[in-house]
Short mmCIF file of C-alpha atoms in Angstrom, two decimals:
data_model
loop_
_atom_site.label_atom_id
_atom_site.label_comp_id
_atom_site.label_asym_id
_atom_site.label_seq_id
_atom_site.Cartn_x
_atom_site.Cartn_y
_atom_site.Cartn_z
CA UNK B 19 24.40 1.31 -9.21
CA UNK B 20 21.91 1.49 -6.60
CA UNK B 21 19.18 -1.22 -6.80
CA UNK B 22 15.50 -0.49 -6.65
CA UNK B 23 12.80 -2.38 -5.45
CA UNK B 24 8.61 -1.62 -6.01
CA UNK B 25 6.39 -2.55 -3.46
CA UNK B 26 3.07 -3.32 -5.13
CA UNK B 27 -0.61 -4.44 -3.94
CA UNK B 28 -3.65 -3.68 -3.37
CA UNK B 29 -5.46 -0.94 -0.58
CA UNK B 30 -4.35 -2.78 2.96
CA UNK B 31 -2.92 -5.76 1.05
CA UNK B 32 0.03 -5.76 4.04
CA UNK B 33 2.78 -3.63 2.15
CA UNK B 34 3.79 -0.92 4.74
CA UNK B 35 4.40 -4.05 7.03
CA UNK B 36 6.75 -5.47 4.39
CA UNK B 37 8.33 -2.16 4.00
CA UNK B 38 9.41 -2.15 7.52
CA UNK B 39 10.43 -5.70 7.49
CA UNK B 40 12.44 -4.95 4.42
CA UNK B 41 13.96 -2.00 6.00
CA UNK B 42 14.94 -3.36 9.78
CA UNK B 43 16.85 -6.47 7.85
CA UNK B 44 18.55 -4.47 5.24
CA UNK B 45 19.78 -2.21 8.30
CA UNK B 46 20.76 -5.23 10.19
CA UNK B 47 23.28 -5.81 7.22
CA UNK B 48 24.67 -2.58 7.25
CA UNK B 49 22.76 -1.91 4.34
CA UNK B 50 20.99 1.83 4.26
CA UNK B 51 17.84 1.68 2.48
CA UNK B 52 16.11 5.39 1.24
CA UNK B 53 12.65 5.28 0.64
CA UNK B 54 9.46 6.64 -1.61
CA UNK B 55 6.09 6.30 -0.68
CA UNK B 56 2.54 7.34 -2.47
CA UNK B 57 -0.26 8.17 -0.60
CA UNK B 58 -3.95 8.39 -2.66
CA UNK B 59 -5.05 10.83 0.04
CA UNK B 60 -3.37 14.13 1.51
CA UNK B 61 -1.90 12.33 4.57
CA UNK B 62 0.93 10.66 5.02
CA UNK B 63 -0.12 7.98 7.76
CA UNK B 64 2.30 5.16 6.47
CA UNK B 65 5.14 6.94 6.71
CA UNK B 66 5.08 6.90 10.51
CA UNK B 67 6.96 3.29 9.56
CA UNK B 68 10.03 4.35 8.10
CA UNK B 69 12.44 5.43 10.74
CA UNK B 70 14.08 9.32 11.42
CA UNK B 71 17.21 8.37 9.83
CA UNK B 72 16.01 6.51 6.59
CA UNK B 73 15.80 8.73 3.81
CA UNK B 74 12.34 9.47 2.60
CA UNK B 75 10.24 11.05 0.32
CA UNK B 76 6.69 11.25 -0.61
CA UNK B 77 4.18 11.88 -3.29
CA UNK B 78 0.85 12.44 -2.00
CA UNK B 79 -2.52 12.94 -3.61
CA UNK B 80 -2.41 10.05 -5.97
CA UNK B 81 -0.81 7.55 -7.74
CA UNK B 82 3.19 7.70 -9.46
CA UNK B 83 1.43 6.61 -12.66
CA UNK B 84 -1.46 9.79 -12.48
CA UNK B 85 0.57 12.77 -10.89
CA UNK B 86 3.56 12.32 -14.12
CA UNK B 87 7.00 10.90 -14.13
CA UNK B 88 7.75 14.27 -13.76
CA UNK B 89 7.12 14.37 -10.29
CA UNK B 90 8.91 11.16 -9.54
CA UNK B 91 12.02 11.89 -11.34
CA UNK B 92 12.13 14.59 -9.76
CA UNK B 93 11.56 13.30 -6.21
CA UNK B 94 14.45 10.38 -7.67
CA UNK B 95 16.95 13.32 -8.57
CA UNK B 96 16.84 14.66 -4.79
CA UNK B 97 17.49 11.37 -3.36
CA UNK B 98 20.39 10.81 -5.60
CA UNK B 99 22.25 14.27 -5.35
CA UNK B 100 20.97 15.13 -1.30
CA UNK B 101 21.46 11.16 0.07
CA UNK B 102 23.55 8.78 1.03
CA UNK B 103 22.19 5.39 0.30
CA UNK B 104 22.52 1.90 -0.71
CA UNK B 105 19.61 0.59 -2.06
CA UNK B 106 15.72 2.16 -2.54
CA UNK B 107 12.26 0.87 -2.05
CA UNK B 108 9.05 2.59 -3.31
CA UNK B 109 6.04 2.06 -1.86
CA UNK B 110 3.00 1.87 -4.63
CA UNK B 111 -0.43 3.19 -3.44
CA UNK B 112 -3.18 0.50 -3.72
CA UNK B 113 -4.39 2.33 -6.69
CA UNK B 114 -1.34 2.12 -8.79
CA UNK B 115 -0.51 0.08 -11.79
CA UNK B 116 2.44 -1.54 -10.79
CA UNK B 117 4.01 -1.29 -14.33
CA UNK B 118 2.78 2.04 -14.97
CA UNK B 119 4.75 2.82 -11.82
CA UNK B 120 7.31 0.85 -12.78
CA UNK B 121 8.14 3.01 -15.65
CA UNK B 122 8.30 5.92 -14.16
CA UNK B 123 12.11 4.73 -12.49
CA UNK B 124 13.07 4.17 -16.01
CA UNK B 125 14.43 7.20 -16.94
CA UNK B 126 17.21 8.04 -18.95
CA UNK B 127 18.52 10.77 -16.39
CA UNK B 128 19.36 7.08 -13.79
CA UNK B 129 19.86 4.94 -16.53
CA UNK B 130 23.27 4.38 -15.14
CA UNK B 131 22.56 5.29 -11.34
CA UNK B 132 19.64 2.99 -10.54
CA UNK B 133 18.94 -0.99 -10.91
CA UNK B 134 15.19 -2.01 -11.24
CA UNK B 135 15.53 -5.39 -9.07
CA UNK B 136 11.81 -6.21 -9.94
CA UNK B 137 7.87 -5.45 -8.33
CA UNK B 138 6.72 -7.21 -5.31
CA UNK B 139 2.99 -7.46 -4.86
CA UNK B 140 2.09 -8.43 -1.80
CA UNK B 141 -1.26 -10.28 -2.39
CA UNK B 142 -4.46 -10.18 0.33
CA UNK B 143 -5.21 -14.02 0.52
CA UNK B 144 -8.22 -13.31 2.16
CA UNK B 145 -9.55 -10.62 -0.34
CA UNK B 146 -8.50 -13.01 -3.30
CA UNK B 147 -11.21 -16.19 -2.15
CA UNK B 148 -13.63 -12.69 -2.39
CA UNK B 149 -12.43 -10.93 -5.34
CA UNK B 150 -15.52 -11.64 -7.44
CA UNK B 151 -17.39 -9.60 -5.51
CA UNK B 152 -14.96 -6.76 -5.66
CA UNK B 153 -16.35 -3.92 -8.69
CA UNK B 154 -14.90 -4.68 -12.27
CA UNK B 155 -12.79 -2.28 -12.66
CA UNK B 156 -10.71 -2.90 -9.52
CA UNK B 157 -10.93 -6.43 -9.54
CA UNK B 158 -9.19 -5.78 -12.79
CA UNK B 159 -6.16 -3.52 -11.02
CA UNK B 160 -5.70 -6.47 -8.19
CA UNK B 161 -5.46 -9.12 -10.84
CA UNK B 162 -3.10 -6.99 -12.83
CA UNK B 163 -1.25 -6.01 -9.29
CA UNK B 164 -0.15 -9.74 -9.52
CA UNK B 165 -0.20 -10.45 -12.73
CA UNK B 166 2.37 -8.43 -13.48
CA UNK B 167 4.58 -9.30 -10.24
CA UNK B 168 8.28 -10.35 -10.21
CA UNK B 169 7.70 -12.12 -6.64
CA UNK B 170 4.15 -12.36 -5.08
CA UNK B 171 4.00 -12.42 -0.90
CA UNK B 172 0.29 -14.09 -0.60
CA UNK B 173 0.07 -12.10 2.72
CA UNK B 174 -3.07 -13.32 5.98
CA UNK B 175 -2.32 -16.94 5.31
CA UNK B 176 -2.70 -16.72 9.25
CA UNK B 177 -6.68 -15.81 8.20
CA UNK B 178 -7.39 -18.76 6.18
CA UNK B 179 -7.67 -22.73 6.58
CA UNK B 180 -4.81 -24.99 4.99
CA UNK B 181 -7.19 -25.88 2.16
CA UNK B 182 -8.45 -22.65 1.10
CA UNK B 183 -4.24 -21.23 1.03
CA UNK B 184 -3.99 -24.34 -1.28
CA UNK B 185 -6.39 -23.44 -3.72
CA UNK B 186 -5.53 -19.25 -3.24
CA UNK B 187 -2.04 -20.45 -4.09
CA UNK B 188 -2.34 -22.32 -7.00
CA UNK B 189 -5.00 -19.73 -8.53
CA UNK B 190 -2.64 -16.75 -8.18
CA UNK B 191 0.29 -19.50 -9.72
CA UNK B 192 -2.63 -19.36 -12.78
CA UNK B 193 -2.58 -16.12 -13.15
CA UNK B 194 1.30 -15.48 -12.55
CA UNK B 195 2.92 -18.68 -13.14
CA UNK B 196 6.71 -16.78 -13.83
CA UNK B 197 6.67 -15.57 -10.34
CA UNK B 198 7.70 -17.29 -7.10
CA UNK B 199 4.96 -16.94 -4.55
CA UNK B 200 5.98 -17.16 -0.85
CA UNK B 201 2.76 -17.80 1.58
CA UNK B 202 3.46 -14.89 4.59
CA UNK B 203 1.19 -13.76 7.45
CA UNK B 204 2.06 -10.06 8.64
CA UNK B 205 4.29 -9.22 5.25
CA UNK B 206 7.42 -11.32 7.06
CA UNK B 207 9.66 -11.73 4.20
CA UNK B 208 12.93 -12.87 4.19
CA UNK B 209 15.50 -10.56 2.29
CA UNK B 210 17.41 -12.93 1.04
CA UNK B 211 14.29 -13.70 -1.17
CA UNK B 212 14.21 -10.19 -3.14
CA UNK B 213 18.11 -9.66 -3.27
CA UNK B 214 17.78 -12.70 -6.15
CA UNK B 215 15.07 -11.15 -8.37
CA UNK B 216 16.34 -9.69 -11.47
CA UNK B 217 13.51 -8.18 -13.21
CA UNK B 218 12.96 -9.19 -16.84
CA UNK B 219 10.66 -6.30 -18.59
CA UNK B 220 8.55 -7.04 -21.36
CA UNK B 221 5.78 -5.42 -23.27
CA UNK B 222 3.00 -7.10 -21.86
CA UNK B 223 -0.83 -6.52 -22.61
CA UNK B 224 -1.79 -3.86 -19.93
CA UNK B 225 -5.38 -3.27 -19.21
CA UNK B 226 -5.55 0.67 -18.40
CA UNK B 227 -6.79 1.36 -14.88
CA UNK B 228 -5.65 4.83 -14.31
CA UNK B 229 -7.32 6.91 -11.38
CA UNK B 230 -9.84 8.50 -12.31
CA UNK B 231 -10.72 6.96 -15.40
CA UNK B 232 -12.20 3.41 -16.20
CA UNK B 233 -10.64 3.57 -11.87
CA UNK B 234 -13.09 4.87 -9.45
CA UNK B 235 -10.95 4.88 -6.60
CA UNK B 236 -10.98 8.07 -4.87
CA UNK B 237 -10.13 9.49 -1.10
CA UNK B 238 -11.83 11.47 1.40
CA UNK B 239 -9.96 13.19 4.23
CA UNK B 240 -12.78 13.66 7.62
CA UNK B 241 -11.67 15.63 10.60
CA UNK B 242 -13.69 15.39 14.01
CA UNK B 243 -15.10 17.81 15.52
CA UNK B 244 -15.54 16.05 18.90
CA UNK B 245 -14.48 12.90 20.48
CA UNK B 246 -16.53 9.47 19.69
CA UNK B 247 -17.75 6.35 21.56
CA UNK B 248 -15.65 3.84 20.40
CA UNK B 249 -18.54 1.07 20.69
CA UNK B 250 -20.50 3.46 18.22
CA UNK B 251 -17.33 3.84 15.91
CA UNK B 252 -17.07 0.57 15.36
CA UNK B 253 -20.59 -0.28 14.69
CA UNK B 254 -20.46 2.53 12.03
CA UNK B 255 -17.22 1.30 10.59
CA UNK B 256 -19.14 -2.17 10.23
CA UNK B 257 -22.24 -0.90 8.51
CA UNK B 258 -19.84 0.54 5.74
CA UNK B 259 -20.47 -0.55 2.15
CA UNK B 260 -17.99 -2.95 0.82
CA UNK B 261 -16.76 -0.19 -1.28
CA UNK B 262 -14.85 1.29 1.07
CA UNK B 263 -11.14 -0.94 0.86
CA UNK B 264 -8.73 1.13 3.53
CA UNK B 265 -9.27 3.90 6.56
CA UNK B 266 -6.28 5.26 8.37
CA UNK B 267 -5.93 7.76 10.89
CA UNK B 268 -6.31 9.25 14.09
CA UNK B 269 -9.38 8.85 16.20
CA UNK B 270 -10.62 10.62 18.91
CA UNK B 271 -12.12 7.98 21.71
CA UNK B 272 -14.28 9.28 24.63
CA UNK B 273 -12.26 8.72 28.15
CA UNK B 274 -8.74 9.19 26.15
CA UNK B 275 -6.19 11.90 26.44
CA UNK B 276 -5.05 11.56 23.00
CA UNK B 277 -6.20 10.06 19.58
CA UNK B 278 -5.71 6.38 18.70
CA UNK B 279 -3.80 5.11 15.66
CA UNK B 280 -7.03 3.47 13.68
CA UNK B 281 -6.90 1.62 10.48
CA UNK B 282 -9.15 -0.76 8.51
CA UNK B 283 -8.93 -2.86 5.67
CA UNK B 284 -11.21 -5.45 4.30
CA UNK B 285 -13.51 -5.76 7.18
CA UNK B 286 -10.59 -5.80 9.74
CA UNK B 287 -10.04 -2.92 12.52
CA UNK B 288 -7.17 -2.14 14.46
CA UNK B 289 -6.50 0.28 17.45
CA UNK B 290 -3.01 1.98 18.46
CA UNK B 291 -2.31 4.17 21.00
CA UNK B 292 -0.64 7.25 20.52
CA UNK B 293 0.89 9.42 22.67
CA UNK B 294 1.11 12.61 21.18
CA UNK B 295 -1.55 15.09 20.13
CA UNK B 296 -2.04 14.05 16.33
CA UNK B 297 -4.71 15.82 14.37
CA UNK B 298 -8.19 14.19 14.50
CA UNK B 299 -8.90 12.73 11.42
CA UNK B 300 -8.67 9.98 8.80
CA UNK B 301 -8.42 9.00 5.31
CA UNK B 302 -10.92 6.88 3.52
CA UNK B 303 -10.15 4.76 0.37
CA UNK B 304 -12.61 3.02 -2.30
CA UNK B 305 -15.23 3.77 -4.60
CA UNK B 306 -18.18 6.18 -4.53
CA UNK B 307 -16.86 7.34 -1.02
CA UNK B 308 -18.25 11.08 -1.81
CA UNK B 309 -21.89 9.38 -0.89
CA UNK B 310 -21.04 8.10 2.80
CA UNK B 311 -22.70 8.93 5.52
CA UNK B 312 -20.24 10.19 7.82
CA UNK B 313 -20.39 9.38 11.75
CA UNK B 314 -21.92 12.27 13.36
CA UNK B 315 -22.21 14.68 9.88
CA UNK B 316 -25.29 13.29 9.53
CA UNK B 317 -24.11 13.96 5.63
#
């Protein structure tokens, strides 16, 4: 049997980072790890992480739990017939229920193929001290993100002071007290931590937070039509609305051959160079995003 592992958190909680952590040391043991990721939007950004020879594939435009276990079966039966490897990861979007997504691996067509080793949620410490001023309704999904964890990696420990992971710790042990928690800063987990989780399923109480419904996630895709200053980028990034949780893409900067790698999460923005032609444009995450004023639209 093939053992399975879901990577669970919220938007830019850290869990493409663990995902390539994960997959460099199981390589380093010989050990070839295929892949699924979910995307909310129509781009595939994160899979830029997994390398050429890893198999992959992806569901895009929302969550395992919304598109149907159809859809994941069947993206489960390719892998298993067309691959060879050892053990799989799936990569949860931020908007997923991690049991609802859980589910969907437990199939009778793999009942004898596929091992559910447990979810990892990779926590935002940083996003936790402000959760209560997060909306209900996704406040609810990152409480139930961990809540319903096998192991919990309380990820940006490197952003907060000794006392405040202290109290972040012991709050999410409150909420979760069956799951080891192992403090991280950049997702840096050591394998030898997952390969022991056996995951234990029961019928816990699961508040619904499907997309779409009592949910308001959404995603907006924005293509530019010129290149931008990135001084005036960034100042529009910062007058965003809390609502807005993740931004990935490629940006067009003024002086630059090519688009930059950009992405954002919780009030943090990062720059990458690339060195290809990419298309120009990125994917924004959170609620009510249909009523942003986009830079340069004027709209």
């Amino acid at each position: 049997m093939k053992d399975v592992y879901l990577l669970s958190g919220f938007l830019g909680s850290g869990k493409t980072s663990l995902l390539s952590h994960l997959i460099a040391q199981f390589k380093g043991e010989g050990i070839k790890p295929a892949v699924i990721m979910n995307e909310l939007g129509k781009l595939n950004f994160d899979s830029r992480a997994v390398d050429d020879d890893i198999p992959l594939k992806e569901m895009l435009e929302g969550c395992i739990c919304c598109t149907g276990s159809e859809k994941m079966e069947a993206q489960l039966q390719m892998l298993l017939e067309g691959e060879e490897f050892d053990v799989l990861i799936i990569e949860s979007t931020g908007a997923a229920h991690p049991v609802e997504a859980m589910d969907a691996v437990f199939s009778p067509l793999f009942a004898k193929q596929l091992n559910m080793k447990g979810i990892i949620t990779v926590a935002d410490c940083k996003r936790w001290i402000d959760r209560d001023l997060m909306s209900p309704q996704t406040r609810m999904l990152f409480l139930e993100q961990i809540k319903h964890a096998h192991l919990i990696v309380a990820n940006k420990i490197d952003l907060l002071s000794d006392s405040e992971v202290a109290t972040v710790t012991m709050q999410i042990q409150a909420l979760n007290s069956s799951a080891p928690i192992i403090q991280t800063s950049n997702s840096k987990l050591p394998l030898t931590l997952i390969k022991k989780l056996e995951a234990t399923y029961h019928e816990k109480e699961i508040n619904e937070t499907a997309l779409g419904k009592q949910l308001f996630l959404s995603s907006r895709l924005f293509t530019f039509q010129e290149a931008v200053d990135q001084e005036v980028f960034e100042n529009w990034v910062r007058s965003l609305p809390d609502t807005v949780y993740r931004m990935k893409g490629y940006v067009p900067l003024k002086g630059h051959k090519y688009p930059f790698l950009f992405q954002y999460a919780y009030g943090m923005v990062q720059w990458l160079p690339e060195y290809l032609m990419m298309e120009p444009q990125i994917v924004i995450i959170g609620d009510q995003i249909d009523k942003l004023d986009m830079i340069g639209s004027g709209s």
